[in-house]
Short mmCIF file of C-alpha atoms and ligand atoms in Angstrom, two decimals:
data_model
loop_
_atom_site.label_atom_id
_atom_site.label_comp_id
_atom_site.label_asym_id
_atom_site.label_seq_id
_atom_site.Cartn_x
_atom_site.Cartn_y
_atom_site.Cartn_z
CA MET A 1 -14.83 -11.52 5.85
CA ARG A 2 -16.94 -11.93 8.73
CA LEU A 3 -15.46 -12.18 12.27
CA ASP A 4 -15.11 -14.57 15.12
CA ASP A 5 -18.15 -12.21 16.72
CA GLY A 6 -20.57 -11.57 13.70
CA SER A 7 -19.33 -8.31 12.70
CA TYR A 8 -18.26 -8.30 9.43
CA TYR A 9 -14.98 -5.86 8.07
CA PHE A 10 -14.97 -4.72 4.83
CA ASP A 11 -12.31 -2.46 5.07
CA CYS A 12 -8.62 -4.79 4.40
CA ASN A 13 -6.69 -1.67 2.12
CA ALA A 14 -6.94 -0.45 6.05
CA THR A 15 -5.98 -3.52 7.55
CA ILE A 16 -6.38 -7.36 7.30
CA PRO A 17 -5.88 -9.63 9.80
CA MET A 18 -2.93 -12.26 10.27
CA LYS A 19 -2.94 -15.64 8.95
CA ARG A 20 -3.32 -18.21 11.14
CA LYS A 21 0.08 -19.40 8.68
CA ALA A 22 1.72 -16.34 9.89
CA VAL A 23 0.73 -15.98 13.12
CA LYS A 24 2.35 -19.69 13.20
CA ALA A 25 5.84 -18.62 11.62
CA PHE A 26 5.44 -15.60 13.97
CA LEU A 27 5.70 -18.26 16.83
CA ASP A 28 8.38 -20.22 15.56
CA GLY A 29 10.34 -17.81 14.51
CA GLU A 30 10.77 -16.89 18.44
CA LYS A 31 11.62 -20.16 19.52
CA MET A 32 14.47 -21.12 17.18
CA ALA A 33 15.70 -17.82 16.05
CA PHE A 34 14.63 -15.81 19.84
CA ALA A 35 18.81 -15.30 19.96
CA ASN A 36 20.42 -11.57 19.23
CA PRO A 37 21.11 -11.90 14.99
CA SER A 38 24.58 -9.76 16.15
CA SER A 39 25.11 -12.47 18.33
CA PRO A 40 28.01 -14.10 17.16
CA TYR A 41 27.46 -17.63 19.46
CA PHE A 42 25.80 -20.35 17.12
CA ALA A 43 22.50 -19.32 18.29
CA GLY A 44 22.91 -15.17 16.77
CA MET A 45 23.98 -16.94 14.19
CA LYS A 46 20.62 -19.83 13.75
CA SER A 47 18.94 -15.91 14.12
CA LYS A 48 20.72 -14.17 11.38
CA GLU A 49 19.88 -17.51 9.34
CA VAL A 50 16.64 -16.63 9.36
CA LEU A 51 16.79 -13.07 8.38
CA GLU A 52 18.94 -13.50 5.64
CA SER A 53 16.24 -16.22 4.38
CA SER A 54 13.73 -13.89 4.73
CA ARG A 55 15.76 -11.45 3.38
CA ALA A 56 16.44 -13.38 -0.16
CA ASN A 57 12.46 -15.28 0.03
CA ILE A 58 11.40 -11.67 0.03
CA LEU A 59 13.76 -10.40 -2.89
CA ARG A 60 12.53 -13.29 -4.50
CA LYS A 61 9.29 -12.19 -4.73
CA LEU A 62 9.04 -9.17 -5.19
CA ARG A 63 12.01 -10.23 -8.44
CA PHE A 64 14.12 -7.49 -7.14
CA GLU A 65 17.76 -7.51 -8.01
CA GLY A 66 19.04 -5.54 -5.05
CA GLU A 67 19.31 -5.35 -1.01
CA LEU A 68 16.76 -5.09 1.21
CA VAL A 69 15.82 -3.53 4.82
CA PHE A 70 13.48 -4.17 6.97
CA THR A 71 12.09 -0.87 9.15
CA SER A 72 8.61 -0.88 11.49
CA SER A 73 6.72 -0.08 8.62
CA ALA A 74 6.01 1.36 5.17
CA THR A 75 5.82 5.15 6.70
CA GLU A 76 9.47 4.00 7.67
CA ALA A 77 9.99 2.98 4.91
CA ASN A 78 8.50 5.45 2.33
CA ASN A 79 10.31 8.29 5.15
CA LEU A 80 13.73 6.45 4.81
CA VAL A 81 13.97 6.63 1.43
CA ILE A 82 11.80 10.60 0.31
CA LEU A 83 13.70 11.55 2.70
CA SER A 84 17.43 10.49 1.60
CA ALA A 85 16.79 11.36 -2.11
CA ALA A 86 15.75 15.61 0.05
CA LYS A 87 20.33 14.94 1.85
CA ASN A 88 21.53 12.94 -0.85
CA GLU A 89 23.38 16.50 -3.08
CA LYS A 90 23.60 14.59 -6.13
CA ILE A 91 19.87 15.22 -6.21
CA LYS A 92 17.71 18.80 -7.26
CA LYS A 93 13.94 17.32 -7.10
CA ILE A 94 11.62 15.83 -6.05
CA ILE A 95 9.39 14.28 -7.95
CA ILE A 96 5.56 13.52 -6.34
CA SER A 97 2.15 12.54 -7.25
CA LYS A 98 -0.73 14.13 -6.01
CA ILE A 99 -2.19 11.18 -4.24
CA GLU A 100 0.76 9.94 -2.22
CA HIS A 101 -0.39 8.67 0.55
CA PRO A 102 0.69 10.87 3.97
CA SER A 103 3.76 8.58 4.42
CA VAL A 104 4.99 10.13 1.27
CA TYR A 105 3.23 13.93 0.63
CA GLU A 106 3.37 15.19 4.46
CA LEU A 107 7.69 15.13 3.50
CA ARG A 108 7.14 18.44 1.41
CA GLN A 109 7.58 20.73 3.40
CA ILE A 110 11.23 18.83 4.86
CA VAL A 111 12.38 18.04 1.80
CA LYS A 112 11.78 21.70 0.79
CA SER A 113 14.09 22.38 4.02
CA PHE A 114 17.06 20.42 2.49
CA GLY A 115 16.99 22.97 -0.47
CA LYS A 116 15.18 21.08 -2.81
CA GLU A 117 12.18 21.83 -5.56
CA ILE A 118 9.21 19.69 -5.23
CA ILE A 119 6.73 18.52 -8.05
CA GLU A 120 3.86 17.31 -7.52
CA ILE A 121 2.04 15.19 -10.73
CA GLY A 122 -1.38 15.46 -10.98
CA VAL A 123 -4.17 12.92 -12.22
CA ASP A 124 -7.03 12.72 -14.39
CA LYS A 125 -10.93 12.53 -14.23
CA ASP A 126 -9.71 8.76 -13.66
CA GLY A 127 -7.67 8.27 -10.93
CA VAL A 128 -3.75 8.05 -13.24
CA VAL A 129 -0.87 9.85 -12.83
CA ASP A 130 -0.69 12.34 -15.41
CA LEU A 131 2.68 10.75 -18.01
CA GLU A 132 2.61 13.85 -19.66
CA GLN A 133 3.45 16.16 -16.63
CA LEU A 134 5.65 13.67 -15.28
CA GLU A 135 8.18 13.09 -18.68
CA ASN A 136 8.21 17.04 -19.08
CA ALA A 137 8.52 17.97 -15.19
CA ILE A 138 11.58 15.15 -14.93
CA SER A 139 15.65 16.12 -15.46
CA SER A 140 18.17 13.57 -14.54
CA GLN A 141 18.49 14.83 -11.19
CA SER A 142 15.31 14.19 -10.27
CA PHE A 143 14.23 11.37 -8.01
CA VAL A 144 10.83 10.37 -8.49
CA SER A 145 7.82 9.08 -6.38
CA ILE A 146 4.97 8.06 -7.16
CA LEU A 147 2.38 4.47 -6.04
CA THR A 148 1.74 1.53 -7.17
CA ALA A 149 -1.75 2.19 -6.24
CA HIS A 150 -3.88 3.94 -4.50
CA ASN A 151 -5.26 3.34 -1.37
CA GLU A 152 -9.02 4.60 -1.77
CA THR A 153 -9.59 4.28 -5.09
CA GLY A 154 -7.40 1.39 -5.70
CA VAL A 155 -7.18 3.03 -8.93
CA ILE A 156 -3.86 1.22 -10.37
CA GLN A 157 -0.51 3.64 -11.59
CA PRO A 158 0.85 2.97 -15.00
CA VAL A 159 4.06 2.24 -13.08
CA GLY A 160 5.78 0.09 -15.83
CA GLU A 161 6.64 2.92 -18.48
CA ILE A 162 7.45 5.37 -14.82
CA ALA A 163 9.98 3.18 -14.73
CA ARG A 164 10.98 3.68 -18.50
CA ILE A 165 10.55 6.87 -18.74
CA CYS A 166 12.81 7.85 -15.46
CA GLU A 167 14.89 5.11 -16.87
CA ARG A 168 15.42 7.36 -20.14
CA LYS A 169 15.79 9.46 -18.87
CA MET A 170 18.37 9.10 -15.98
CA ALA A 171 15.76 9.97 -13.00
CA LEU A 172 15.67 7.84 -9.95
CA PHE A 173 12.14 5.55 -9.53
CA HIS A 174 10.39 4.68 -6.22
CA THR A 175 7.14 3.48 -5.95
CA ASP A 176 4.81 2.81 -2.70
CA ALA A 177 3.45 -0.42 -3.82
CA VAL A 178 2.34 -1.18 0.24
CA GLN A 179 -1.67 -1.32 -1.67
CA GLY A 180 -0.29 -3.14 -4.96
CA PHE A 181 2.04 -5.64 -2.85
CA GLY A 182 0.39 -9.29 -2.86
CA LYS A 183 -2.70 -8.59 -4.32
CA ILE A 184 -1.35 -8.22 -8.18
CA GLU A 185 1.85 -8.90 -10.08
CA LEU A 186 3.22 -5.89 -9.72
CA PRO A 187 3.28 -4.20 -13.44
CA PHE A 188 6.45 -2.96 -13.56
CA GLY A 189 6.97 -4.65 -17.15
CA GLU A 190 10.97 -5.11 -18.11
CA THR A 191 11.85 -2.31 -15.85
CA ASN A 192 12.16 -2.67 -12.47
CA PRO A 193 11.70 0.79 -9.61
CA ASN A 194 15.06 2.18 -8.40
CA ALA A 195 13.17 1.55 -4.86
CA ILE A 196 10.22 -0.89 -3.61
CA THR A 197 8.13 -0.25 -0.75
CA ILE A 198 5.87 -2.68 0.97
CA SER A 199 4.14 -3.50 4.83
CA SER A 200 3.73 -6.70 6.05
CA HIS A 201 0.51 -6.00 7.39
CA LYS A 202 -1.55 -5.49 4.38
CA ILE A 203 -1.00 -8.49 3.60
CA GLY A 204 -1.86 -11.23 6.60
CA GLY A 205 1.72 -10.50 8.38
CA PRO A 206 1.99 -8.82 11.27
CA LYS A 207 2.01 -5.38 12.07
CA GLY A 208 5.20 -3.56 13.12
CA VAL A 209 7.40 -4.13 9.87
CA GLY A 210 7.48 -3.36 6.52
CA ALA A 211 10.64 -3.18 3.70
CA LEU A 212 12.29 -1.14 1.48
CA ALA A 213 14.00 -2.76 -1.95
CA PHE A 214 16.55 -0.78 -3.29
CA ASP A 215 19.24 -0.80 -6.70
CA LYS A 216 23.08 0.09 -6.02
CA LYS A 217 21.81 3.76 -7.26
CA ILE A 218 20.48 3.89 -4.32
CA GLU A 219 22.40 6.19 -1.92
CA LEU A 220 20.47 5.85 2.17
CA ILE A 221 21.08 7.57 5.56
CA PRO A 222 19.54 6.29 7.80
CA MET A 223 17.33 7.92 9.74
CA ILE A 224 18.26 5.73 13.23
CA CYS A 225 21.61 5.25 14.21
CA GLY A 226 23.16 3.26 16.65
CA GLY A 227 24.35 -0.08 16.93
CA GLY A 228 25.00 -0.43 13.11
CA GLN A 229 22.20 -3.14 12.27
CA GLU A 230 20.83 -3.84 8.36
CA LYS A 231 24.00 -2.66 7.66
CA GLY A 232 24.33 0.05 8.86
CA LEU A 233 20.61 2.03 7.72
CA ARG A 234 18.52 1.32 9.88
CA SER A 235 19.87 0.15 14.05
CA SER A 236 18.46 -1.66 16.58
CA THR A 237 17.68 -5.43 17.04
CA GLU A 238 16.02 -6.85 14.47
CA SER A 239 12.92 -8.78 15.30
CA ILE A 240 13.19 -11.87 14.03
CA PRO A 241 10.14 -13.62 14.60
CA LEU A 242 7.99 -9.87 13.23
CA ILE A 243 10.33 -10.32 9.88
CA PHE A 244 10.21 -14.82 9.57
CA SER A 245 6.15 -14.10 9.80
CA PHE A 246 6.04 -10.99 7.10
CA SER A 247 8.53 -13.91 4.94
CA CYS A 248 5.77 -16.40 5.66
CA ALA A 249 3.17 -13.83 5.49
CA VAL A 250 4.78 -13.47 1.45
CA ASP A 251 4.83 -16.96 0.39
CA LEU A 252 1.53 -17.35 1.17
CA ILE A 253 0.17 -14.61 -1.46
CA ASP A 254 -2.21 -15.67 -4.14
CA THR A 255 -2.37 -12.92 -6.72
CA TYR A 256 -4.26 -15.33 -9.22
CA ARG A 257 -7.08 -16.32 -6.36
CA PHE A 258 -7.41 -12.46 -5.09
CA SER A 259 -7.66 -11.21 -9.06
CA LYS A 260 -11.31 -13.35 -8.14
CA LEU A 261 -12.15 -11.06 -5.73
CA LYS A 262 -13.01 -8.70 -8.70
CA GLU A 263 -16.46 -11.24 -9.52
CA ILE A 264 -17.51 -10.60 -6.33
CA ARG A 265 -17.16 -6.69 -5.60
CA ASP A 266 -17.80 -6.25 -9.69
CA GLU A 267 -21.27 -7.74 -8.26
CA MET A 268 -21.52 -5.89 -5.56
CA GLU A 269 -21.24 -2.53 -7.49
CA ASP A 270 -23.84 -4.16 -9.82
CA ASN A 271 -26.45 -4.47 -7.16
CA LEU A 272 -26.04 -1.28 -5.49
CA SER A 273 -26.18 0.30 -8.89
CA GLN A 274 -29.30 -0.82 -9.62
CA LYS A 275 -30.80 0.73 -6.05
CA PHE A 276 -28.31 3.50 -6.05
CA GLY A 277 -27.25 6.90 -8.09
CA LEU A 278 -24.20 5.35 -7.43
CA THR A 279 -20.51 6.46 -8.89
CA ILE A 280 -17.78 4.68 -8.31
CA TYR A 281 -14.05 6.43 -8.60
CA GLY A 282 -11.75 4.88 -11.39
CA LYS A 283 -14.41 2.60 -12.49
CA ASN A 284 -12.53 3.81 -16.33
CA SER A 285 -9.13 2.69 -14.70
CA GLU A 286 -7.99 -1.00 -13.59
CA ARG A 287 -8.28 -0.89 -9.93
CA LEU A 288 -7.26 -3.16 -7.53
CA PRO A 289 -9.61 -6.52 -7.40
CA ASN A 290 -10.58 -5.83 -3.94
CA THR A 291 -12.01 -2.36 -4.41
CA SER A 292 -14.48 0.02 -4.41
CA PHE A 293 -14.85 2.94 -4.03
CA PHE A 294 -17.88 5.11 -4.33
CA SER A 295 -20.41 8.01 -3.54
CA ILE A 296 -24.14 7.23 -2.99
CA ARG A 297 -26.52 10.57 -4.39
CA GLY A 298 -28.28 12.06 -1.02
CA LEU A 299 -26.43 9.79 1.51
CA ASP A 300 -23.87 10.85 3.54
CA GLY A 301 -20.36 8.12 3.48
CA ARG A 302 -19.88 9.37 7.46
CA GLU A 303 -23.76 8.87 8.18
CA ALA A 304 -23.16 5.52 6.70
CA GLN A 305 -20.51 3.91 8.53
CA ARG A 306 -21.86 5.03 10.89
CA ILE A 307 -25.21 3.62 11.26
CA LEU A 308 -22.97 0.38 9.20
CA ASN A 309 -21.09 0.34 12.67
CA GLU A 310 -23.91 0.17 14.71
CA ASN A 311 -25.58 -2.81 12.87
CA LYS A 312 -21.82 -4.61 13.18
CA ILE A 313 -20.75 -4.00 9.72
CA TYR A 314 -17.27 -2.20 9.56
CA VAL A 315 -16.12 -0.35 5.77
CA GLY A 316 -13.50 3.19 5.47
CA THR A 317 -14.27 6.03 3.99
CA GLY A 318 -10.86 6.55 3.06
CA SER A 319 -8.04 6.14 4.32
CA ALA A 320 -7.95 4.68 7.75
CA CYS A 321 -4.42 7.23 8.63
CA HIS A 322 -7.01 10.47 8.46
CA GLY A 323 -9.99 9.19 9.61
CA ALA A 324 -13.34 10.77 7.59
CA GLY A 325 -12.63 14.68 7.58
CA LYS A 326 -14.99 17.46 6.32
CA ASN A 327 -13.37 18.14 2.92
CA LEU A 328 -14.08 15.27 0.05
CA PRO A 329 -10.64 13.07 0.35
CA LYS A 330 -7.50 14.81 -1.48
CA VAL A 331 -7.63 11.89 -4.47
CA LEU A 332 -11.51 13.20 -5.41
CA THR A 333 -10.65 16.54 -4.54
CA GLU A 334 -7.50 15.72 -7.69
CA MET A 335 -9.87 13.31 -9.61
CA GLY A 336 -12.10 16.86 -10.31
CA PHE A 337 -14.62 15.43 -8.62
CA SER A 338 -15.92 18.77 -5.71
CA ASN A 339 -19.67 18.29 -6.00
CA GLU A 340 -19.95 14.25 -4.52
CA GLU A 341 -21.50 13.17 -1.05
CA TYR A 342 -18.93 11.83 1.20
CA PRO A 343 -17.53 8.36 -0.24
CA ILE A 344 -17.57 4.67 1.03
CA ARG A 345 -14.68 2.39 0.47
CA VAL A 346 -15.53 -1.22 1.09
CA SER A 347 -12.19 -3.54 0.82
CA ILE A 348 -12.10 -6.91 0.72
CA SER A 349 -10.03 -9.19 0.97
CA SER A 350 -8.33 -13.19 0.42
CA LEU A 351 -11.43 -14.37 3.84
CA THR A 352 -14.00 -12.43 1.49
CA LYS A 353 -16.93 -14.66 1.30
CA LYS A 354 -19.49 -14.24 -1.71
CA ARG A 355 -22.00 -14.49 1.09
CA ASP A 356 -20.58 -11.83 2.93
CA ILE A 357 -20.58 -9.51 0.64
CA GLU A 358 -24.22 -10.22 -0.46
CA LYS A 359 -25.16 -10.07 3.18
CA PHE A 360 -23.35 -5.88 2.38
CA THR A 361 -25.61 -5.67 0.13
CA ASP A 362 -28.90 -7.05 1.81
CA ILE A 363 -28.21 -4.57 4.58
CA PHE A 364 -26.91 -1.55 2.82
CA CYS A 365 -30.65 -2.17 1.12
CA SER A 366 -32.48 -3.01 3.34
CA LEU A 367 -30.71 0.75 5.65
CA PHE A 368 -30.46 3.63 3.28
N1 PLP B 1 1.37 3.54 1.91
C1 PLP B 1 0.65 3.34 1.07
C2 PLP B 1 -0.74 3.01 0.13
C3 PLP B 1 -0.42 2.69 2.13
O1 PLP B 1 -1.34 2.59 2.03
C4 PLP B 1 0.02 2.75 3.95
C5 PLP B 1 -1.00 2.74 4.38
O2 PLP B 1 -2.28 2.65 4.68
C6 PLP B 1 0.72 2.79 3.98
C7 PLP B 1 0.97 3.44 2.72
C8 PLP B 1 1.65 3.13 5.09
O3 PLP B 1 1.81 1.39 6.12
P1 PLP B 1 2.22 1.10 7.27
O4 PLP B 1 0.84 1.36 8.40
O5 PLP B 1 3.12 -0.29 6.80
O6 PLP B 1 3.42 2.98 7.58
#
């Protein structure tokens, strides 16, 4: 997408700007419902009403039967559900994939400190979680957390099948759906996971708000204690402007329109492939339609990012959380790539025009 200052932004899996209607909803939320939703008078009741209708709206859009707790981010929601499982005496084993986002993956040590076994499931060369390994690892006292779509490769995981395996084995299943929600119809099929994490700023809502949807089988243990808001699961005064605006961004989700991004993403990959030796990660898998993660023979992605930046073109080199590191992103080594050049991630959104991506390809080809 083209920014107001003429620069081009192609790092939409990191975040996107708030949609205009979401900004309006933020301001409206503050205007119509500034009062504390816990206050017992009419103004407080109005805020409570907006809070609860936003909650119900997001649950409806998720097609999830259960409850939803608002958090400050998806990171917090992931921490809440995983650490609750770690503290739960009925759970003996926590199973994650080797390619989870750090907000899940980096909890391994804490999980172990609660005496739980932690098992990491690998992926194949196409970036898909190994279901056989998973099935063999699960027992009824397991809690499984596997992401819906990978933030770097964009590879969509077989979460519907995972949900069914977990149900059959009487294990609990949580999915971090941050990158899938709003981009694709969540591929759960008949069986919903027991808990789902989502984030507002990835879908054009404000930063600083996320949510965890969860069913009756999930027992949450609060990490933030105080006034007992969010049914005691997450104390602190709820931010109605953030939550109302998040709910508005959810209303604006249009996965059909988003699916069309595949055409311009594929065109870009084809055009770049004609000029460069391109390795596109996850190309043989089902991928998010907006994501391209590739290496170019003889070109270090970190250097490419720096030069593109000087030309006011912003791309990623992997997860924004890490920035570019010294080593290849973990997901690539897990997929069996070790001698590749440092990759580049181009991720677009419904605000990206065909001409933007054509401009990107032209400039890219002229620079390198
Ligand atoms: N999970 C995934 C898969 C992500 O891509 C991200 C952000 O990049 C997060 C979790 C964290 O989201 P938040 O920024 O809301 O904490």
